Amino acid sequence: MKVGIVGVGITPFRSATPEFSWKELMYDGAQRAYADAGIDPRTDVGSFITCAEDYYEGFGIFDEFTPDQLGAVLRPMHTVGGDGIQGLANAYMQIQSGLADVVVVESHSKASDILTFEGIVAHGLDPIWNKPLGGHPNYLAGLEMDAFLRGSGNTAKDCALIASANRRAALLNSVAAYGARVTPEQAAASPGLWAPLRSLDASVLADGCVVLVVAGEKAARRMAARPVWVQGIGWASDSPSPETRDWVRPAYARIAAAMAYRLAKVRVPANAFDLAEVDDKFSYKELQHLEAIGLARKGQSGKMARRGDLGAGGKLPTNVSGGSLGCGNVLDASGLHRIAEAALQLRGDAGKHQVDGAERAVVQSWRGLPAATGAVAVLGVGP
Amino acid sequence: MTARIPRFPGVELGPKDLESGVVTTVRYRPEAKFAWSAGEAMTRFLAELEQGRLIARECKGCDRILFPPRMFCEECYRPTDAWVYVRDTGTIETYSISYLDTDARRITEPILVGVVSIDGASPKMGMMHYFGEMSKDDIRIGMRVQAKWRAARDRTGSVLDIEYFRPMRGG
């Protein structure tokens, strides 16, 4: 049975949303998705899934606090402690198994409620092996960027191109929080943080909520929005120990892609897609992920950026939404946001940043530091 | 130990063993601080508490008075319609007599805790709080109670602006 995305709701991302509680933010995102799908959540939905991490929310057992604002009171409901695409995978399985016809997937960031974000990231490190070292946990990104550039042959200049391109692209996306006319030279000259990583190589936290309505084929065809089919989906984790991970071609991305491509019958990924949304929480991550999921050969992703292949009119438009660098890092909602952007593109509803004639897209996510977990989905429109 | 097994085999460990290093542990205090935006509904609710008032939202879809207030009705899944004050009086719906304090130490003066159905709010829209000016022998389900507010200058916009609920005079 085919599984389709039939409703998309995105709240505008902002650096802070003091006017909303996290419940009210979720309600805002959910209302938009239900209006898009043309459904009533109180009667038309079989199961609800949220993707959240207690340490980001700031209180325990977040699962218990989700039903009211999603219209899920006294309905099947659970939380995935992971990235939004992992939530979509759960929805896919529930529909394929016949448990539900229509499933809602939600993820959000209320990062502005977190006063000590670095402390939360540091708390994700191994308590005996890495934590006692102390220091700012983002040095992991510096280490990884250095290893990736050396191992692949891409350069810090290529990363500056991404830092610039995604912020500029975001100026056309009304959802984005951090669109800016940044030049590659400006990015390359921004203050060094954890060499070779510079401040404009890093995304900035944002608040926002993304909600998808997902349905089996029969139910999908009754919905208001044109279905975007989930043709393949996969997820994986690399080692929890940073020292053990593959920093040139991250295993979580490679394995998740292989899983999704097998399901979607994608044999030559480099030629299979009209559009890509890949994680860019740091600029080098976009290049690293493009190579890891087979969209660029080793060391060639920087060249693709230089040739303009990744732009809106290029060979493989990548992160034309602005990505995390341009839209903001919305934590575990980042993957779901990429799915939402790709779905709107395939429907032809992406507005000013619409890519002409896109029919098949690949979307890839990473949970962010210090995780080595990610997911991949292949989306398509058509019969 | 149970009646049938007077002594389990093995080595018993107590807090002293952990402190003295017999068991190897690693200590760490995370930097985990948060400040939650109260949002539209609860911001007004907390501001009203500071004034010594309880406020709710009305949903005209299901004709309920939602307390504490929320901007959307979770049953009808629509925006709620209006602000309405409810009273600071109510009825004890359920209670417990706690003989342990928050550190699980045994106490002689028990803590009385429970849920009060607030006058003017819909059923199942009560408030959990403490009871005072009554003994464990006085407290009963159905007892009429009223909020004992802190002095205006001591209120901070918190549910603790109510010190406790006390028996209603003549109730």
XYZ file of C-alpha atoms in Angstrom:
554
model
C 0.000 0.000 0.000
C 1.232 3.494 -0.785
C 1.620 6.038 2.011
C 1.280 9.723 1.241
C 1.812 13.080 2.928
C -1.536 14.855 2.595
C -1.239 17.791 4.972
C 1.595 20.174 5.806
C 1.657 22.736 8.611
C 4.670 24.928 9.402
C 4.668 27.837 11.844
C 7.017 30.685 10.916
C 10.407 30.023 12.555
C 11.600 32.739 14.927
C 14.567 33.219 17.253
C 12.084 33.410 20.130
C 8.300 33.079 20.488
C 7.481 34.569 23.890
C 3.851 35.056 22.840
C 3.254 31.293 22.728
C 3.626 28.499 25.233
C 4.953 25.317 23.644
C 1.372 23.996 23.708
C 0.069 27.037 21.838
C 2.933 26.748 19.321
C 2.010 23.110 18.645
C -1.666 24.053 18.298
C -0.719 26.678 15.706
C 1.274 24.170 13.630
C -1.366 21.449 13.905
C -4.259 23.719 12.866
C -2.369 24.630 9.693
C -1.759 20.965 8.760
C -5.390 19.979 9.380
C -6.636 22.888 7.276
C -4.233 21.869 4.487
C -5.496 18.266 4.543
C -9.106 19.306 5.112
C -9.589 17.026 8.123
C -10.981 17.174 11.649
C -8.427 15.618 14.014
C -11.153 14.627 16.505
C -12.765 12.222 14.032
C -10.496 11.614 11.042
C -7.150 10.540 12.578
C -6.228 7.031 13.761
C -2.963 7.769 15.549
C -0.797 10.709 16.636
C 3.010 10.783 16.906
C 5.245 13.499 18.318
C 9.033 13.573 18.060
C 10.591 15.139 21.139
C 13.442 14.888 23.588
C 12.740 15.548 27.291
C 16.003 17.442 27.777
C 15.037 19.890 25.011
C 11.578 20.392 26.524
C 12.977 20.825 30.014
C 10.679 18.440 31.843
C 10.176 14.712 32.135
C 7.883 12.355 30.233
C 6.966 14.929 27.592
C 4.766 12.259 25.937
C 2.063 12.936 28.484
C 1.710 16.616 27.577
C 0.973 16.298 23.862
C -2.655 15.251 23.204
C -4.701 18.423 23.933
C -3.057 20.751 21.454
C -3.079 18.170 18.624
C -6.734 17.172 18.934
C -5.576 13.790 20.242
C -7.434 13.640 23.570
C -8.235 10.005 24.458
C -6.774 8.778 21.142
C -3.768 6.547 20.326
C -0.729 8.726 20.873
C 2.988 8.204 21.422
C 6.293 10.029 21.299
C 9.420 9.110 19.382
C 12.550 10.285 21.182
C 14.214 11.167 17.921
C 14.228 13.111 14.695
C 11.018 13.978 12.831
C 11.775 11.610 9.945
C 11.952 8.763 12.468
C 8.431 9.817 13.466
C 7.388 9.715 9.801
C 8.855 6.182 9.600
C 6.630 5.172 12.520
C 3.600 6.645 10.750
C 4.581 4.767 7.579
C 4.735 1.472 9.496
C 1.440 2.046 11.313
C -0.311 2.670 7.994
C 1.416 -0.205 6.164
C 0.482 -2.604 8.970
C -3.168 -1.569 8.849
C -3.193 -0.126 12.376
C -4.296 3.305 11.128
C -5.434 4.965 7.892
C -4.472 8.497 8.858
C -1.572 9.392 11.159
C -0.409 12.810 12.363
C 3.311 13.449 12.935
C 4.406 16.484 14.942
C 7.736 17.929 15.997
C 8.683 21.344 17.324
C 11.438 23.408 18.850
C 10.924 25.774 21.753
C 14.678 26.292 21.959
C 14.158 29.797 23.349
C 12.923 28.150 26.577
C 16.366 26.519 27.028
C 18.699 28.847 28.931
C 21.762 26.582 28.791
C 21.709 24.893 25.390
C 25.438 24.081 25.431
C 24.924 22.403 28.792
C 22.211 20.198 27.298
C 24.483 19.239 24.388
C 27.367 18.510 26.763
C 25.048 16.355 28.855
C 24.661 14.107 25.802
C 28.314 13.046 26.006
C 29.495 9.847 27.673
C 29.656 10.606 31.418
C 32.883 8.685 32.077
C 34.796 8.887 28.833
C 34.191 12.366 27.309
C 32.253 14.512 29.793
C 35.048 15.058 32.347
C 37.016 16.972 29.672
C 34.520 19.823 29.934
C 34.774 22.678 27.456
C 32.293 23.761 24.807
C 30.730 20.666 23.228
C 30.757 22.193 19.723
C 34.469 21.462 19.451
C 33.141 18.121 18.192
C 31.948 19.952 15.073
C 35.401 21.507 14.637
C 37.015 18.079 14.925
C 34.596 16.535 12.482
C 34.870 19.389 9.970
C 38.653 19.122 10.032
C 38.560 15.340 9.556
C 35.975 15.630 6.765
C 37.861 18.309 4.812
C 41.174 16.459 5.077
C 39.627 13.097 4.255
C 37.458 14.226 1.344
C 39.533 16.968 -0.267
C 36.824 19.616 0.021
C 37.864 22.999 1.408
C 36.758 25.532 4.018
C 36.048 27.849 1.054
C 33.473 25.344 -0.233
C 31.847 25.420 3.200
C 31.704 29.230 3.049
C 29.808 28.904 -0.250
C 27.156 26.807 1.508
C 27.019 29.200 4.486
C 26.306 32.016 2.044
C 23.992 30.215 -0.400
C 21.599 28.836 2.215
C 21.211 32.157 4.038
C 20.524 33.905 0.725
C 18.036 31.219 -0.349
C 16.199 31.704 2.952
C 15.343 35.290 1.950
C 12.757 33.792 -0.427
C 11.225 31.518 2.228
C 8.664 33.236 4.456
C 9.141 30.522 7.106
C 12.871 31.251 7.530
C 14.229 33.094 10.561
C 17.770 33.879 9.420
C 17.741 34.804 5.729
C 20.542 37.262 4.971
C 22.600 38.607 2.082
C 25.804 36.953 3.268
C 28.646 36.600 0.754
C 31.050 33.633 0.742
C 33.888 36.061 1.567
C 31.956 37.293 4.604
C 31.370 33.728 5.783
C 35.044 32.852 5.275
C 36.074 35.902 7.315
C 33.578 35.416 10.163
C 35.078 34.805 13.622
C 36.740 31.426 14.116
C 34.976 29.274 16.695
C 36.411 25.780 16.642
C 38.897 25.787 13.763
C 38.309 25.245 10.941
C 34.684 26.054 11.813
C 33.703 29.735 11.736
C 30.648 31.396 13.245
C 28.728 31.617 9.944
C 29.365 27.882 9.353
C 27.021 27.173 12.258
C 23.214 27.338 12.257
C 21.414 29.251 14.991
C 18.578 27.887 17.142
C 14.999 28.815 16.305
C 11.496 28.109 17.610
C 8.968 26.522 15.295
C 6.548 23.659 14.814
C 6.000 21.294 11.885
C 3.023 18.963 11.555
C 2.306 16.450 8.786
C -0.840 14.509 8.034
C 0.050 11.121 6.549
C -2.438 8.681 4.991
C -2.767 5.345 3.250
C -3.527 5.470 -0.476
C -7.304 5.190 -0.257
C -7.655 7.815 2.477
C -5.037 10.007 0.790
C -7.083 10.351 -2.371
C -10.021 11.738 -0.357
C -7.931 14.584 1.100
C -7.880 18.212 0.021
C -4.148 18.314 -0.735
C -2.371 16.449 -3.544
C -0.626 13.407 -1.988
C 3.172 13.276 -1.911
C 4.128 9.607 -1.673
C 6.721 8.300 0.754
C 8.531 5.967 -1.654
C 11.292 4.962 0.730
C 12.420 5.637 4.281
C 15.304 4.565 6.501
C 17.192 5.480 9.655
C 20.421 4.493 11.411
C 22.877 5.407 14.159
C 26.662 5.406 14.157
C 28.738 4.793 17.292
C 27.944 6.838 20.428
C 31.702 7.299 20.821
C 32.906 10.223 18.647
C 36.342 8.629 18.338
C 34.822 5.568 16.667
C 32.661 7.346 14.086
C 33.338 7.694 10.394
C 33.865 11.462 10.093
C 34.375 11.498 6.332
C 31.370 9.457 5.256
C 29.056 9.205 8.302
C 27.613 5.721 8.635
C 24.229 6.897 9.950
C 23.564 8.751 6.689
C 25.007 6.036 4.430
C 22.995 3.215 6.040
C 19.748 5.222 6.307
C 20.042 6.130 2.611
C 20.682 2.518 1.571
C 17.539 1.483 3.457
C 15.396 4.213 1.864
C 16.834 3.672 -1.634
C 16.177 -0.096 -1.445
C 12.511 0.554 -0.657
C 12.208 3.249 -3.332
C 14.158 1.177 -5.905
C 16.705 3.948 -6.387
C 19.809 2.451 -8.019
C 21.827 5.503 -9.051
C 21.017 8.165 -6.454
C 23.146 10.817 -8.185
C 20.704 10.835 -11.126
C 17.480 9.947 -9.328
C 16.302 13.232 -7.822
C 15.068 16.651 -8.913
C 15.563 18.109 -5.440
C 17.469 17.433 -2.223
C 17.028 18.625 1.354
C 19.999 17.474 3.416
C 20.988 18.410 6.938
C 23.113 21.572 7.162
C 23.200 22.352 10.887
C 26.829 23.170 10.058
C 27.892 24.156 6.532
C 30.322 21.222 6.152
C 27.489 18.833 7.099
C 25.672 19.608 3.835
C 28.731 18.606 1.787
C 29.459 15.598 3.992
C 25.839 14.397 3.798
C 25.636 14.875 0.006
C 28.589 12.513 -0.364
C 27.421 10.056 2.314
C 24.037 9.485 0.674
C 25.499 9.078 -2.803
C 24.465 12.397 -4.360
C 28.104 13.424 -4.899
C 31.270 11.396 -5.259
C 33.899 11.682 -2.536
C 35.465 15.115 -2.638
C 33.099 16.341 -5.374
C 30.385 18.038 -3.308
C 32.409 21.250 -3.013
C 32.879 21.257 -6.768
C 29.096 20.904 -7.190
C 28.637 23.957 -4.965
C 31.228 25.917 -6.985
C 29.599 24.947 -10.299
C 26.182 26.091 -9.091
C 24.731 22.558 -9.232
C 23.119 23.015 -5.805
C 21.263 26.252 -6.630
C 17.598 26.597 -7.575
C 18.354 26.291 -11.312
C 21.179 23.756 -10.921
C 21.545 20.046 -11.579
C 20.456 19.077 -8.063
C 18.787 21.978 -6.219
C 19.770 21.405 -2.580
C 18.379 23.194 0.452
C 16.600 25.814 -1.649
C 14.422 26.245 1.453
C 17.430 27.830 3.143
C 18.047 24.752 5.286
C 18.968 25.018 8.947
C 21.549 27.724 8.192
C 18.878 29.981 6.693
C 15.677 28.861 8.420
C 17.143 28.126 11.861
C 17.994 24.967 13.784
C 14.665 23.647 15.043
C 16.238 20.634 16.812
C 14.260 17.423 16.232
C 11.781 19.277 14.021
C 14.580 19.894 11.496
C 14.033 16.610 9.623
C 10.265 17.045 9.558
C 10.736 20.604 8.293
C 12.841 19.300 5.391
C 10.123 16.762 4.575
C 7.509 19.545 4.666
C 9.594 21.776 2.370
C 10.164 18.938 -0.110
C 6.475 17.981 -0.060
C 5.436 21.578 -0.814
C 7.991 21.662 -3.661
C 6.660 18.435 -5.196
C 3.086 19.757 -4.922
C 4.130 23.005 -6.595
C 3.186 24.985 -3.483
C 6.646 26.263 -2.456
C 5.979 29.867 -3.473
C 8.926 32.111 -4.282
C 11.503 29.332 -3.905
C 9.582 26.829 -6.062
C 11.786 24.609 -8.250
C 10.185 23.973 -11.651
C 8.844 20.500 -12.355
C 10.290 18.674 -9.371
C 8.769 15.167 -9.145
C 11.127 13.242 -6.901
C 13.080 14.419 -3.871
C 15.449 12.987 -1.286
C 15.394 14.299 2.269
C 18.057 13.583 4.882
C 18.244 14.503 8.564
C 20.770 14.479 11.399
C 19.839 14.876 15.064
C 22.594 17.400 15.734
C 25.476 17.372 18.197
C 26.533 15.150 19.837
C 24.352 12.572 18.041
C 25.308 10.318 15.169
C 21.750 9.445 14.223
C 19.934 10.375 11.054
C 17.202 9.386 8.647
C 16.495 9.536 4.916
C 13.226 9.616 2.983
C 12.477 9.484 -0.743
C 9.372 11.444 -1.750
C 7.594 11.561 -5.100
C 4.431 12.710 -6.836
C 2.557 10.994 -9.623
C -0.013 8.229 -9.976
C 14.610 -10.544 53.858
C 11.558 -12.692 53.771
C 10.364 -15.344 56.156
C 11.602 -18.096 53.892
C 14.977 -16.533 53.025
C 16.513 -15.124 56.213
C 19.613 -13.891 54.421
C 20.295 -13.416 50.720
C 23.685 -14.578 49.463
C 26.196 -11.955 48.274
C 27.516 -8.640 49.562
C 25.122 -5.959 50.798
C 25.821 -2.384 49.700
C 24.761 0.743 51.552
C 25.164 4.506 51.036
C 28.497 4.421 52.894
C 29.952 2.034 50.333
C 29.054 4.496 47.557
C 30.543 7.456 49.462
C 33.755 5.649 50.419
C 34.463 4.558 46.841
C 33.935 0.811 47.349
C 31.582 1.146 44.368
C 33.074 3.262 41.569
C 30.773 6.101 40.507
C 31.240 9.248 38.431
C 29.469 12.431 39.471
C 28.334 15.215 37.155
C 25.945 18.129 37.554
C 24.436 19.088 34.171
C 23.928 22.708 33.178
C 20.231 22.341 32.435
C 18.289 25.544 32.999
C 14.976 26.465 31.419
C 12.476 29.342 31.448
C 9.186 28.367 29.853
C 7.101 30.986 28.062
C 3.775 30.831 29.882
C 1.855 31.668 26.705
C -1.314 33.663 26.150
C -3.665 31.732 28.434
C -1.412 31.087 31.418
C 0.175 34.563 31.341
C -3.268 36.070 31.983
C -4.015 33.355 34.563
C -0.839 34.131 36.531
C -1.422 37.900 36.312
C -4.930 37.385 37.721
C -3.577 35.221 40.563
C -1.398 38.145 41.563
C -4.602 40.188 41.842
C -6.210 37.503 43.989
C -8.561 36.250 41.276
C -9.065 32.997 39.372
C -9.800 33.241 35.664
C -10.971 30.673 33.113
C -11.893 30.507 29.407
C -15.306 29.694 28.067
C -15.839 27.346 25.105
C -19.188 27.926 23.445
C -18.706 24.736 21.421
C -19.167 22.374 24.369
C -20.513 24.943 26.882
C -17.660 24.353 29.306
C -15.729 26.747 31.513
C -12.115 25.621 31.085
C -9.950 26.055 34.183
C -7.069 26.719 34.128
C -7.695 28.745 30.962
C -6.513 27.631 27.534
C -6.781 29.378 24.167
C -8.117 26.262 22.434
C -10.680 23.670 23.513
C -9.114 20.223 23.517
C -12.510 18.528 23.029
C -13.935 20.676 20.225
C -10.509 21.557 18.799
C -11.407 25.183 18.179
C -10.315 28.502 19.717
C -12.056 29.243 23.024
C -14.413 32.225 23.145
C -14.179 34.438 26.229
C -12.458 35.130 29.555
C -14.591 34.418 32.596
C -13.780 34.753 36.277
C -14.518 31.756 38.471
C -14.808 31.929 42.254
C -12.060 31.158 44.767
C -14.379 28.741 46.547
C -15.091 25.114 45.857
C -15.638 21.588 47.092
C -13.067 18.977 48.088
C -13.242 16.330 45.375
C -10.477 14.060 46.671
C -7.724 14.298 49.282
C -4.827 12.457 50.858
C -3.231 12.739 54.281
C 0.500 12.633 53.761
C 2.596 11.351 56.664
C 5.806 11.867 54.696
C 7.404 15.166 53.741
C 8.944 15.813 50.299
C 12.151 14.057 51.423
C 10.096 11.012 52.479
C 10.804 11.743 56.162
C 8.069 10.734 58.583
C 6.247 13.766 60.039
C 3.924 14.077 62.982
C 1.762 16.928 61.617
C 0.503 15.397 58.339
C 0.263 17.427 55.105
C -3.270 17.629 53.697
C -3.350 17.692 49.899
C -6.168 17.282 47.410
C -8.222 18.529 44.485
C -10.828 21.280 44.790
C -13.681 21.535 42.266
C -13.741 25.289 41.678
C -17.150 27.031 41.809
C -17.983 28.265 38.326
C -15.646 25.893 36.439
C -16.857 22.791 34.605
C -16.522 19.299 36.140
C -13.013 17.776 36.059
C -11.551 21.303 36.033
C -10.386 21.323 39.648
C -7.219 22.625 41.226
C -4.705 20.549 43.165
C -3.546 22.310 46.323
C -2.936 22.072 50.065
C -5.502 22.386 52.846
C -5.044 24.359 56.048
C -6.885 25.505 59.167
C -8.313 22.007 59.460
C -7.069 18.733 60.914
C -6.890 15.279 59.389
C -9.979 14.503 61.447
C -11.981 17.416 60.003
C -11.222 16.910 56.314
C -13.866 15.135 54.232
C -14.965 14.744 50.623
C -17.606 17.343 49.785
C -16.256 19.859 52.284
C -16.731 23.477 51.186
C -13.442 25.395 51.063
C -12.083 28.814 50.097
C -8.640 29.981 48.949
C -6.407 31.510 51.624
C -4.544 34.139 49.603
C -1.123 35.452 50.496
C -0.937 39.165 51.298
C -0.975 41.195 48.043
C 2.648 42.326 48.473
C 3.832 38.716 48.772
C 2.157 37.458 45.601
C 4.408 36.640 42.649
C 2.065 35.361 39.931
C 2.266 31.715 40.919
C -0.158 29.015 42.058
C 1.530 29.512 45.445
C -0.150 32.940 45.679
C -2.832 30.762 47.235
C -1.308 29.442 50.460
C -3.915 26.725 50.867
C -7.662 26.137 50.878
C -9.384 26.471 54.236
C -12.880 25.597 55.473
C -15.532 28.028 54.291
C -17.194 29.891 57.072
C -20.719 28.640 57.437
C -19.938 26.014 54.751
